[in-house]
Amino acid sequence: MAEQTGGDPLFESHDPIFDRKELLHVGHVPDEDRIVGRDDEIQSVAAEVGAITRGDPPNNVMIYGKTGTGKSLISRHVATRAQDAAQGNDIDCGVLYVDCSEANTETRTTRQLALSLKEQTEYQQNIPLRGVGTMEYYQHIWGILEDCFDAVIVILDEIDKLDNSNILMQLSRAREARKTDAYIGVIGISNKVQYRETLDERIDSSFGHRELFFHPYDASQLREIMRNREDAFQPDVLEDGTIELCAALAAKKHGDARKAIEILKEAGELARRIGSETVSEDHIQQAQEVAEINRIEELTSGATVHAKLALYALASCIITGDRETYKTREVYERYVGICELVATDPITENGLYRQLKEQAFLGVIESEKTGGGRSQGSYLLHRLVTDPKHIVKAVRRDASLEDLPTYDRLRETSPSTGNRDIDLTSFS
Ligand SMILES: Nc1ncnc2c1ncn2[C@@H]1O[C@H](COP(=O)(O)OP(=O)(O)OP(=O)(O)O)[C@@H](O)[C@H]1O
Ligand SMILES: [Mg+2]
């Protein structure tokens, strides 16, 4: 390759490990032909919104699934294809995408919808950025739809972050209320499966919708996703078996495509840092360790203090005890003691149970129902999906919880060191 030194020897002209590193960037949206392993999901989403391409009313759909399972990617992909197909049938179909974790109020969301509609058309009216309310933005939206579109697909990503869901009712009733003749299909996306329970009944019934669940990727799908980006690396840099290992590790932990790709990238960075010419299985193992800590930190950083304490309680049971699984009651008892340590009022056992359920869905823990014998009835057993060390570290990142015992402190009271009577208050 031609050496482009830019004149300064301080900067390497040629990356020995990466060729097209951008393929591994977190924000990178892969081309259509690099999307693999989601054919059924693509079909299902297309079946819900597809009527638009034939000039018929679409269904609304909610997509649920854990993080990194392709929800955002597939929604945008299908919406764009529907738009193209509609165009082929002389139907003007718009696609609107809003990330509700940023536009987290109805005003922000409607403003963004109005502005992106304006951007896609010749609409002349000025849309003020501030000083006006939701109603005015809706007026612009209906106006533009009426003038320029036969149909529109609205993707509301991370919809559970919206502070109210009135927009769902507005969008689904727009035709009925004679605001516009355009067909509107909404794709809502959430990684909180409990989202529907939070919907107002009135909204839930007007926003009649199908629900789709995206499952975590298995090892062979992850392998294919990574194989499709092998050209991020220089030829022959990835040693045999590295992608397979990376896929196997990621599938075992979470089935998150974003994380799998991150591990691969991290392994490459590591190889480069230590001056290795190739990326080995050992680099993947190390990168996976780092990625796992990051993953747990990301997942827990958004959680409530009580969810963090619940996780910490379970982790501390595992570290100080001699089992891998604990009953809700056992976790709760530990949790109450820990609340005392950090001078926080505990929530109820049922509240804690709900927190654990939420964490199970996020993929930090696994909960399994077990028959407790005739007299006991059934109960839930919780286990950590990850190393308890990572949980302790991640939870202690919270400034209000940094006084909790460290992993090493907890280890000192584990059965292997002979101290079975754990008195957590002794740490305070
Ligand atoms: N089927 C796939 N083929 C290729 N790459 C994929 C696939 N699924 C996911 N990816 C990669 O993983 C990234 C994350 O996927 P996506 O953003 O769709 O996840 P998500 O389910 O929306 O997660 P979150 O709940 O965290 O928003 C994508 O940007 C893409 O790089
Ligand atoms: Mg997403």
Short mmCIF file of C-alpha atoms and ligand atoms in Angstrom, two decimals:
data_model
loop_
_atom_site.label_atom_id
_atom_site.label_comp_id
_atom_site.label_asym_id
_atom_site.label_seq_id
_atom_site.Cartn_x
_atom_site.Cartn_y
_atom_site.Cartn_z
CA MET A 1 0.00 0.00 0.00
CA ALA A 2 1.20 3.51 -0.76
CA GLU A 3 2.60 5.12 2.33
CA GLN A 4 0.72 8.26 3.20
CA THR A 5 2.79 9.57 6.03
CA GLY A 6 1.37 13.08 5.90
CA GLY A 7 4.94 14.02 6.60
CA ASP A 8 4.92 13.30 10.32
CA PRO A 9 6.52 10.04 11.47
CA LEU A 10 4.72 10.38 14.82
CA PHE A 11 1.63 8.96 13.16
CA GLU A 12 1.63 5.52 11.66
CA SER A 13 0.66 5.67 8.01
CA HIS A 14 -0.67 2.18 7.78
CA ASP A 15 -2.82 0.38 10.32
CA PRO A 16 -1.37 -3.10 10.72
CA ILE A 17 -4.58 -4.57 12.11
CA PHE A 18 -7.58 -2.73 10.70
CA ASP A 19 -8.42 -2.01 7.10
CA ARG A 20 -11.99 -0.67 7.29
CA LYS A 21 -12.43 -0.11 10.97
CA GLU A 22 -15.61 1.90 10.48
CA LEU A 23 -17.43 -1.39 9.90
CA LEU A 24 -16.96 -2.13 13.60
CA HIS A 25 -18.03 1.25 14.95
CA VAL A 26 -20.94 1.27 17.36
CA GLY A 27 -23.01 3.67 15.29
CA HIS A 28 -22.31 1.94 12.02
CA VAL A 29 -25.45 0.93 10.15
CA PRO A 30 -24.66 -2.05 7.97
CA ASP A 31 -25.72 -2.16 4.31
CA GLU A 32 -28.64 -4.33 3.42
CA ASP A 33 -26.42 -7.17 2.25
CA ARG A 34 -24.65 -7.27 5.59
CA ILE A 35 -27.83 -7.86 7.56
CA VAL A 36 -28.03 -11.55 8.38
CA GLY A 37 -29.97 -13.91 10.59
CA ARG A 38 -33.17 -11.86 10.87
CA ASP A 39 -35.09 -13.05 7.79
CA ASP A 40 -38.14 -14.10 9.79
CA GLU A 41 -38.20 -10.83 11.71
CA ILE A 42 -37.90 -8.84 8.49
CA GLN A 43 -40.83 -10.82 7.06
CA SER A 44 -42.92 -10.26 10.17
CA VAL A 45 -42.38 -6.50 10.28
CA ALA A 46 -43.03 -6.29 6.54
CA ALA A 47 -46.28 -8.22 6.99
CA GLU A 48 -47.52 -5.59 9.47
CA VAL A 49 -46.64 -2.42 7.60
CA GLY A 50 -46.57 -3.83 4.07
CA ALA A 51 -50.16 -2.95 3.17
CA ILE A 52 -48.92 0.61 2.74
CA THR A 53 -47.09 -0.41 -0.43
CA ARG A 54 -50.42 -1.47 -1.96
CA GLY A 55 -52.26 1.65 -0.90
CA ASP A 56 -54.01 -0.10 1.99
CA PRO A 57 -53.97 0.72 5.72
CA PRO A 58 -51.03 -0.78 7.63
CA ASN A 59 -51.07 -2.35 11.10
CA ASN A 60 -49.32 -0.72 13.99
CA VAL A 61 -46.70 -2.91 15.58
CA MET A 62 -44.68 -3.00 18.76
CA ILE A 63 -41.30 -4.67 18.65
CA TYR A 64 -39.85 -5.98 21.90
CA GLY A 65 -36.48 -7.53 22.47
CA LYS A 66 -33.30 -7.32 24.43
CA THR A 67 -30.61 -4.86 23.52
CA GLY A 68 -28.61 -5.58 20.36
CA THR A 69 -31.14 -7.90 18.78
CA GLY A 70 -31.58 -5.81 15.65
CA LYS A 71 -34.83 -4.01 16.50
CA SER A 72 -33.79 -0.55 15.33
CA LEU A 73 -31.84 -1.86 12.37
CA ILE A 74 -34.60 -4.11 11.05
CA SER A 75 -37.32 -1.49 11.56
CA ARG A 76 -35.46 1.09 9.53
CA HIS A 77 -34.51 -1.45 6.94
CA VAL A 78 -38.09 -2.64 6.40
CA ALA A 79 -39.48 0.91 6.46
CA THR A 80 -37.05 2.02 3.77
CA ARG A 81 -37.84 -0.97 1.62
CA ALA A 82 -41.56 -0.35 2.04
CA GLN A 83 -41.03 3.24 1.00
CA ASP A 84 -39.21 2.14 -2.17
CA ALA A 85 -41.84 -0.47 -2.97
CA ALA A 86 -44.62 2.08 -2.45
CA GLN A 87 -42.84 4.49 -4.76
CA GLY A 88 -42.86 1.77 -7.40
CA ASN A 89 -46.64 1.73 -7.13
CA ASP A 90 -46.90 5.52 -7.31
CA ILE A 91 -47.65 5.83 -3.64
CA ASP A 92 -45.93 8.62 -1.76
CA CYS A 93 -44.78 7.08 1.45
CA GLY A 94 -42.68 8.89 4.03
CA VAL A 95 -40.51 7.33 6.71
CA LEU A 96 -40.04 9.10 10.02
CA TYR A 97 -37.70 7.97 12.75
CA VAL A 98 -37.64 9.37 16.27
CA ASP A 99 -35.36 8.25 19.06
CA CYS A 100 -37.61 8.84 22.05
CA SER A 101 -34.73 8.50 24.49
CA GLU A 102 -33.76 11.95 23.19
CA ALA A 103 -37.14 13.32 22.18
CA ASN A 104 -38.69 12.13 25.41
CA THR A 105 -41.77 14.36 25.56
CA GLU A 106 -44.76 14.65 23.26
CA THR A 107 -43.70 18.18 22.31
CA ARG A 108 -40.18 17.10 21.37
CA THR A 109 -41.41 14.10 19.43
CA THR A 110 -44.04 16.02 17.48
CA ARG A 111 -41.55 18.79 16.77
CA GLN A 112 -39.11 16.31 15.37
CA LEU A 113 -41.79 14.63 13.28
CA ALA A 114 -42.93 17.97 11.88
CA LEU A 115 -39.38 19.06 11.10
CA SER A 116 -38.41 15.87 9.37
CA LEU A 117 -41.61 15.90 7.34
CA LYS A 118 -40.81 19.43 6.28
CA GLU A 119 -37.32 18.35 5.32
CA GLN A 120 -38.71 15.66 3.04
CA THR A 121 -41.08 18.03 1.23
CA GLU A 122 -41.48 21.50 -0.23
CA TYR A 123 -43.57 22.64 2.73
CA GLN A 124 -43.18 26.37 3.00
CA GLN A 125 -44.57 27.25 6.40
CA ASN A 126 -42.16 28.06 9.16
CA ILE A 127 -42.07 25.55 12.01
CA PRO A 128 -40.91 27.32 15.19
CA LEU A 129 -38.33 25.48 17.26
CA ARG A 130 -39.59 26.79 20.55
CA GLY A 131 -42.36 28.79 22.13
CA VAL A 132 -45.17 26.69 20.69
CA GLY A 133 -46.99 23.67 22.02
CA THR A 134 -47.76 20.17 20.90
CA MET A 135 -50.99 21.18 19.16
CA GLU A 136 -49.18 23.44 16.73
CA TYR A 137 -46.72 20.73 15.79
CA TYR A 138 -49.59 18.34 15.18
CA GLN A 139 -51.16 20.94 12.86
CA HIS A 140 -47.98 21.02 10.79
CA ILE A 141 -47.80 17.24 10.73
CA TRP A 142 -51.37 16.86 9.50
CA GLY A 143 -50.87 19.69 7.03
CA ILE A 144 -47.78 18.18 5.45
CA LEU A 145 -49.24 14.67 5.38
CA GLU A 146 -52.37 16.01 3.71
CA ASP A 147 -50.42 17.92 1.06
CA CYS A 148 -47.59 15.58 0.25
CA PHE A 149 -48.13 11.97 1.34
CA ASP A 150 -50.39 9.01 0.79
CA ALA A 151 -48.87 7.17 3.71
CA VAL A 152 -46.18 7.39 6.33
CA ILE A 153 -44.33 4.94 8.55
CA VAL A 154 -43.44 6.40 11.93
CA ILE A 155 -40.75 4.59 13.91
CA LEU A 156 -40.82 5.49 17.60
CA ASP A 157 -37.64 3.93 18.95
CA GLU A 158 -37.17 3.45 22.72
CA ILE A 159 -40.82 4.40 23.06
CA ASP A 160 -40.87 3.55 26.77
CA LYS A 161 -38.76 6.67 27.38
CA LEU A 162 -41.65 8.92 26.30
CA ASP A 163 -43.19 10.64 29.29
CA ASN A 164 -46.69 9.97 27.99
CA SER A 165 -48.09 7.97 25.14
CA ASN A 166 -50.75 10.37 23.90
CA ILE A 167 -48.95 10.51 20.56
CA LEU A 168 -49.94 6.91 19.89
CA MET A 169 -53.58 7.85 20.18
CA GLN A 170 -53.18 10.95 18.01
CA LEU A 171 -51.42 9.04 15.27
CA SER A 172 -53.78 6.11 15.29
CA ARG A 173 -56.92 8.25 15.31
CA ALA A 174 -55.78 10.85 12.81
CA ARG A 175 -57.77 9.48 9.90
CA GLU A 176 -60.85 8.80 11.93
CA ALA A 177 -60.66 12.33 13.35
CA ARG A 178 -60.31 13.64 9.78
CA LYS A 179 -56.96 15.26 10.42
CA THR A 180 -55.46 13.65 7.35
CA ASP A 181 -56.25 11.05 4.73
CA ALA A 182 -52.76 9.60 4.76
CA TYR A 183 -52.37 6.13 6.22
CA ILE A 184 -50.11 6.10 9.24
CA GLY A 185 -48.29 2.98 10.38
CA VAL A 186 -46.46 3.14 13.68
CA ILE A 187 -43.56 0.88 14.60
CA GLY A 188 -42.89 1.20 18.33
CA ILE A 189 -39.70 -0.28 19.73
CA SER A 190 -38.86 -1.09 23.32
CA ASN A 191 -36.58 -3.32 25.31
CA LYS A 192 -39.02 -3.21 28.20
CA VAL A 193 -41.60 -5.90 27.74
CA GLN A 194 -43.71 -4.42 30.52
CA TYR A 195 -44.24 -1.32 28.41
CA ARG A 196 -47.73 -2.34 27.36
CA GLU A 197 -48.86 -2.60 30.96
CA THR A 198 -48.00 1.07 31.40
CA LEU A 199 -50.22 2.15 28.52
CA ASP A 200 -53.44 3.84 29.40
CA GLU A 201 -56.33 1.54 28.49
CA ARG A 202 -57.86 4.18 26.28
CA ILE A 203 -54.62 4.51 24.35
CA ASP A 204 -54.03 0.79 24.25
CA SER A 205 -57.37 0.18 22.60
CA SER A 206 -57.10 2.95 20.02
CA PHE A 207 -53.52 1.99 19.21
CA GLY A 208 -54.56 -1.53 18.23
CA HIS A 209 -51.32 -3.25 17.45
CA ARG A 210 -49.48 -6.50 16.95
CA GLU A 211 -46.52 -7.43 19.09
CA LEU A 212 -43.31 -8.96 17.83
CA PHE A 213 -40.48 -10.33 19.92
CA PHE A 214 -36.91 -10.34 18.67
CA HIS A 215 -34.82 -13.04 20.27
CA PRO A 216 -31.14 -12.80 21.11
CA TYR A 217 -28.84 -14.04 18.36
CA ASP A 218 -27.46 -17.55 18.62
CA ALA A 219 -23.82 -18.40 18.02
CA SER A 220 -24.22 -19.22 14.36
CA GLN A 221 -26.08 -15.98 13.61
CA LEU A 222 -23.46 -13.95 15.46
CA ARG A 223 -20.75 -15.78 13.53
CA GLU A 224 -22.40 -14.80 10.27
CA ILE A 225 -22.86 -11.19 11.35
CA MET A 226 -19.15 -10.96 12.18
CA ARG A 227 -18.01 -12.87 9.08
CA ASN A 228 -19.84 -10.27 7.08
CA ARG A 229 -17.56 -7.61 8.53
CA GLU A 230 -14.29 -9.49 8.38
CA ASP A 231 -13.07 -6.94 5.86
CA ALA A 232 -12.82 -4.47 8.73
CA PHE A 233 -9.47 -6.21 9.33
CA GLN A 234 -6.41 -6.44 7.14
CA PRO A 235 -6.14 -9.77 5.31
CA ASP A 236 -4.94 -12.70 7.46
CA VAL A 237 -4.97 -10.71 10.69
CA LEU A 238 -7.82 -12.64 12.28
CA GLU A 239 -6.49 -16.02 13.34
CA ASP A 240 -8.54 -19.15 12.65
CA GLY A 241 -11.25 -19.70 15.22
CA THR A 242 -11.34 -16.14 16.57
CA ILE A 243 -14.74 -15.27 15.12
CA GLU A 244 -16.13 -18.62 16.23
CA LEU A 245 -14.89 -18.04 19.75
CA CYS A 246 -16.20 -14.50 19.84
CA ALA A 247 -19.62 -15.67 18.63
CA ALA A 248 -19.73 -18.50 21.16
CA LEU A 249 -18.84 -16.21 24.07
CA ALA A 250 -21.33 -13.54 23.04
CA ALA A 251 -24.12 -16.06 22.46
CA LYS A 252 -23.55 -17.58 25.87
CA LYS A 253 -23.67 -14.25 27.66
CA HIS A 254 -26.30 -12.23 25.83
CA GLY A 255 -26.75 -12.78 22.08
CA ASP A 256 -26.23 -9.04 21.53
CA ALA A 257 -24.84 -8.31 18.04
CA ARG A 258 -23.58 -4.89 19.01
CA LYS A 259 -21.54 -6.34 21.86
CA ALA A 260 -20.19 -9.18 19.74
CA ILE A 261 -18.88 -6.69 17.21
CA GLU A 262 -17.46 -4.58 20.01
CA ILE A 263 -15.50 -7.54 21.35
CA LEU A 264 -14.02 -8.14 17.93
CA LYS A 265 -13.00 -4.51 17.65
CA GLU A 266 -11.63 -4.43 21.18
CA ALA A 267 -9.55 -7.55 20.45
CA GLY A 268 -8.11 -5.81 17.39
CA GLU A 269 -7.24 -2.73 19.42
CA LEU A 270 -5.59 -4.89 22.00
CA ALA A 271 -3.51 -6.73 19.40
CA ARG A 272 -2.40 -3.43 17.95
CA ARG A 273 -1.50 -1.97 21.33
CA ILE A 274 0.79 -4.83 22.19
CA GLY A 275 2.28 -4.92 18.71
CA SER A 276 0.89 -8.30 17.70
CA GLU A 277 0.50 -8.92 13.97
CA THR A 278 -2.55 -11.07 14.39
CA VAL A 279 -5.65 -11.23 16.55
CA SER A 280 -5.67 -14.45 18.59
CA GLU A 281 -8.20 -16.33 20.68
CA ASP A 282 -6.43 -15.03 23.72
CA HIS A 283 -7.07 -11.44 22.62
CA ILE A 284 -10.74 -12.28 22.17
CA GLN A 285 -10.92 -13.71 25.69
CA GLN A 286 -9.39 -10.59 27.17
CA ALA A 287 -11.56 -8.27 25.11
CA GLN A 288 -14.65 -10.21 26.16
CA GLU A 289 -13.77 -9.66 29.81
CA VAL A 290 -13.54 -5.89 29.29
CA ALA A 291 -16.69 -5.82 27.20
CA GLU A 292 -18.60 -7.74 29.85
CA ILE A 293 -17.75 -5.21 32.53
CA ASN A 294 -18.81 -2.41 30.19
CA ARG A 295 -22.02 -4.18 29.35
CA ILE A 296 -22.98 -4.64 32.98
CA GLU A 297 -22.10 -1.04 33.70
CA GLU A 298 -24.26 0.19 30.86
CA LEU A 299 -27.16 -1.98 31.88
CA THR A 300 -26.99 -1.02 35.52
CA SER A 301 -26.20 2.65 35.07
CA GLY A 302 -29.75 3.31 33.89
CA ALA A 303 -31.32 1.24 36.65
CA THR A 304 -32.93 2.58 39.81
CA VAL A 305 -31.03 2.49 43.08
CA HIS A 306 -33.25 -0.37 44.24
CA ALA A 307 -32.54 -2.41 41.12
CA LYS A 308 -28.83 -1.86 41.76
CA LEU A 309 -29.21 -2.87 45.38
CA ALA A 310 -31.19 -5.94 44.34
CA LEU A 311 -28.37 -6.96 41.99
CA TYR A 312 -25.79 -6.26 44.62
CA ALA A 313 -27.74 -8.34 47.12
CA LEU A 314 -27.87 -11.30 44.75
CA ALA A 315 -24.18 -10.91 43.91
CA SER A 316 -23.25 -10.76 47.57
CA CYS A 317 -25.32 -13.89 48.33
CA ILE A 318 -23.38 -15.71 45.64
CA ILE A 319 -19.99 -14.41 46.71
CA THR A 320 -20.44 -15.10 50.39
CA GLY A 321 -22.53 -18.25 50.03
CA ASP A 322 -21.94 -21.63 48.49
CA ARG A 323 -24.67 -21.65 45.87
CA GLU A 324 -25.24 -20.09 42.47
CA THR A 325 -29.00 -19.57 42.84
CA TYR A 326 -31.07 -17.84 45.50
CA LYS A 327 -34.76 -17.48 46.23
CA THR A 328 -36.48 -14.10 46.07
CA ARG A 329 -36.93 -14.25 49.84
CA GLU A 330 -33.20 -14.81 50.42
CA VAL A 331 -32.23 -11.99 48.08
CA TYR A 332 -34.77 -9.78 49.82
CA GLU A 333 -33.38 -10.45 53.27
CA ARG A 334 -29.90 -9.61 52.09
CA TYR A 335 -31.22 -6.55 50.30
CA VAL A 336 -32.86 -5.21 53.46
CA GLY A 337 -29.53 -5.49 55.31
CA ILE A 338 -27.76 -3.69 52.49
CA CYS A 339 -30.34 -0.89 52.48
CA GLU A 340 -29.44 -0.31 56.10
CA LEU A 341 -25.78 0.02 55.14
CA VAL A 342 -26.51 2.80 52.71
CA ALA A 343 -29.26 4.35 54.84
CA THR A 344 -32.00 3.77 52.28
CA ASP A 345 -35.56 2.68 53.00
CA PRO A 346 -36.16 -0.73 51.47
CA ILE A 347 -39.01 -1.33 49.05
CA THR A 348 -41.41 -4.25 49.60
CA GLU A 349 -40.54 -7.82 48.76
CA ASN A 350 -42.95 -7.70 45.86
CA GLY A 351 -41.32 -4.50 44.64
CA LEU A 352 -37.96 -6.18 44.77
CA TYR A 353 -39.36 -9.13 42.88
CA ARG A 354 -40.44 -6.79 40.08
CA GLN A 355 -36.98 -5.23 39.98
CA LEU A 356 -35.46 -8.68 39.63
CA LYS A 357 -37.89 -9.51 36.83
CA GLU A 358 -36.83 -6.39 34.98
CA GLN A 359 -33.16 -7.31 35.35
CA ALA A 360 -33.94 -10.80 34.11
CA PHE A 361 -35.40 -9.32 30.98
CA LEU A 362 -32.38 -7.10 30.46
CA GLY A 363 -30.22 -10.19 30.67
CA VAL A 364 -28.28 -9.48 33.83
CA ILE A 365 -29.87 -12.31 35.76
CA GLU A 366 -31.83 -15.45 34.99
CA SER A 367 -34.85 -16.44 37.03
CA GLU A 368 -36.33 -19.88 36.99
CA LYS A 369 -39.45 -21.23 38.61
CA THR A 370 -38.91 -24.30 40.74
CA GLY A 371 -41.36 -26.64 42.38
CA GLY A 372 -40.56 -26.54 46.06
CA GLY A 373 -42.19 -29.82 46.96
CA ARG A 374 -45.77 -30.43 47.99
CA SER A 375 -45.77 -28.37 51.13
CA GLN A 376 -43.79 -25.42 49.85
CA GLY A 377 -45.38 -24.51 46.53
CA SER A 378 -43.27 -23.12 43.73
CA TYR A 379 -40.77 -20.30 43.98
CA LEU A 380 -38.32 -18.42 41.83
CA LEU A 381 -34.60 -19.00 41.87
CA HIS A 382 -32.35 -16.22 40.63
CA ARG A 383 -28.86 -16.55 39.26
CA LEU A 384 -26.43 -14.03 37.81
CA VAL A 385 -25.66 -14.37 34.12
CA THR A 386 -22.35 -12.68 34.72
CA ASP A 387 -19.46 -12.82 37.16
CA PRO A 388 -20.64 -11.35 40.52
CA LYS A 389 -17.38 -9.39 40.59
CA HIS A 390 -18.62 -7.32 37.63
CA ILE A 391 -21.91 -6.57 39.37
CA VAL A 392 -20.24 -5.40 42.56
CA LYS A 393 -17.93 -3.19 40.57
CA ALA A 394 -20.70 -1.74 38.40
CA VAL A 395 -23.04 -1.04 41.33
CA ARG A 396 -20.32 0.66 43.34
CA ARG A 397 -19.84 3.10 40.45
CA ASP A 398 -23.00 4.82 41.65
CA ALA A 399 -21.74 7.63 43.85
CA SER A 400 -24.42 6.97 46.46
CA LEU A 401 -23.41 3.32 46.71
CA GLU A 402 -19.64 3.55 46.66
CA ASP A 403 -19.42 2.71 50.37
CA LEU A 404 -20.76 -0.78 49.83
CA PRO A 405 -18.21 -3.54 50.48
CA THR A 406 -15.90 -4.30 47.57
CA TYR A 407 -15.69 -7.69 45.95
CA ASP A 408 -12.57 -8.51 47.95
CA ARG A 409 -14.26 -7.55 51.21
CA LEU A 410 -17.18 -9.81 50.40
CA ARG A 411 -14.82 -12.64 49.43
CA GLU A 412 -13.26 -12.50 52.86
CA THR A 413 -16.53 -13.70 54.32
CA SER A 414 -17.07 -16.52 51.82
CA PRO A 415 -17.31 -20.12 53.08
CA SER A 416 -13.93 -20.93 51.54
CA THR A 417 -12.34 -18.58 54.02
CA GLY A 418 -14.24 -20.20 56.85
CA ASN A 419 -16.44 -17.32 57.87
CA ARG A 420 -20.01 -18.46 57.26
CA ASP A 421 -21.74 -16.03 59.56
CA ILE A 422 -21.99 -12.99 57.45
CA ASP A 423 -22.97 -9.88 59.19
CA LEU A 424 -23.13 -7.29 56.48
CA THR A 425 -23.52 -4.53 59.01
CA SER A 426 -19.99 -5.24 60.13
CA PHE A 427 -18.82 -3.54 56.96
CA SER A 428 -20.30 -0.23 57.80
N1 LIG B 1 -28.97 -8.98 11.76
C1 LIG B 1 -27.90 -8.18 11.82
N2 LIG B 1 -26.98 -8.20 10.85
C2 LIG B 1 -25.91 -7.40 10.90
N3 LIG B 1 -25.65 -6.55 11.89
C3 LIG B 1 -26.53 -6.48 12.91
C4 LIG B 1 -27.70 -7.30 12.92
N4 LIG B 1 -28.38 -7.03 14.05
C5 LIG B 1 -27.69 -6.10 14.72
N5 LIG B 1 -26.57 -5.77 14.04
C6 LIG B 1 -25.56 -4.80 14.48
O1 LIG B 1 -25.78 -4.51 15.84
C7 LIG B 1 -26.14 -3.14 16.01
C8 LIG B 1 -27.24 -3.07 17.02
O2 LIG B 1 -28.47 -3.45 16.46
P1 LIG B 1 -29.77 -2.60 16.76
O3 LIG B 1 -29.41 -1.18 16.95
O4 LIG B 1 -30.78 -2.89 15.72
O5 LIG B 1 -30.19 -3.24 18.15
P2 LIG B 1 -31.48 -2.93 19.04
O6 LIG B 1 -32.23 -4.22 19.14
O7 LIG B 1 -32.20 -1.76 18.50
O8 LIG B 1 -30.81 -2.64 20.44
P3 LIG B 1 -31.20 -1.53 21.57
O9 LIG B 1 -32.37 -2.12 22.30
O10 LIG B 1 -29.98 -1.48 22.41
O11 LIG B 1 -31.51 -0.27 20.87
C9 LIG B 1 -26.53 -2.64 14.63
O12 LIG B 1 -26.21 -1.29 14.45
C10 LIG B 1 -25.67 -3.49 13.73
O13 LIG B 1 -24.38 -2.94 13.62
MG MG B 2 -32.32 0.21 19.18
#
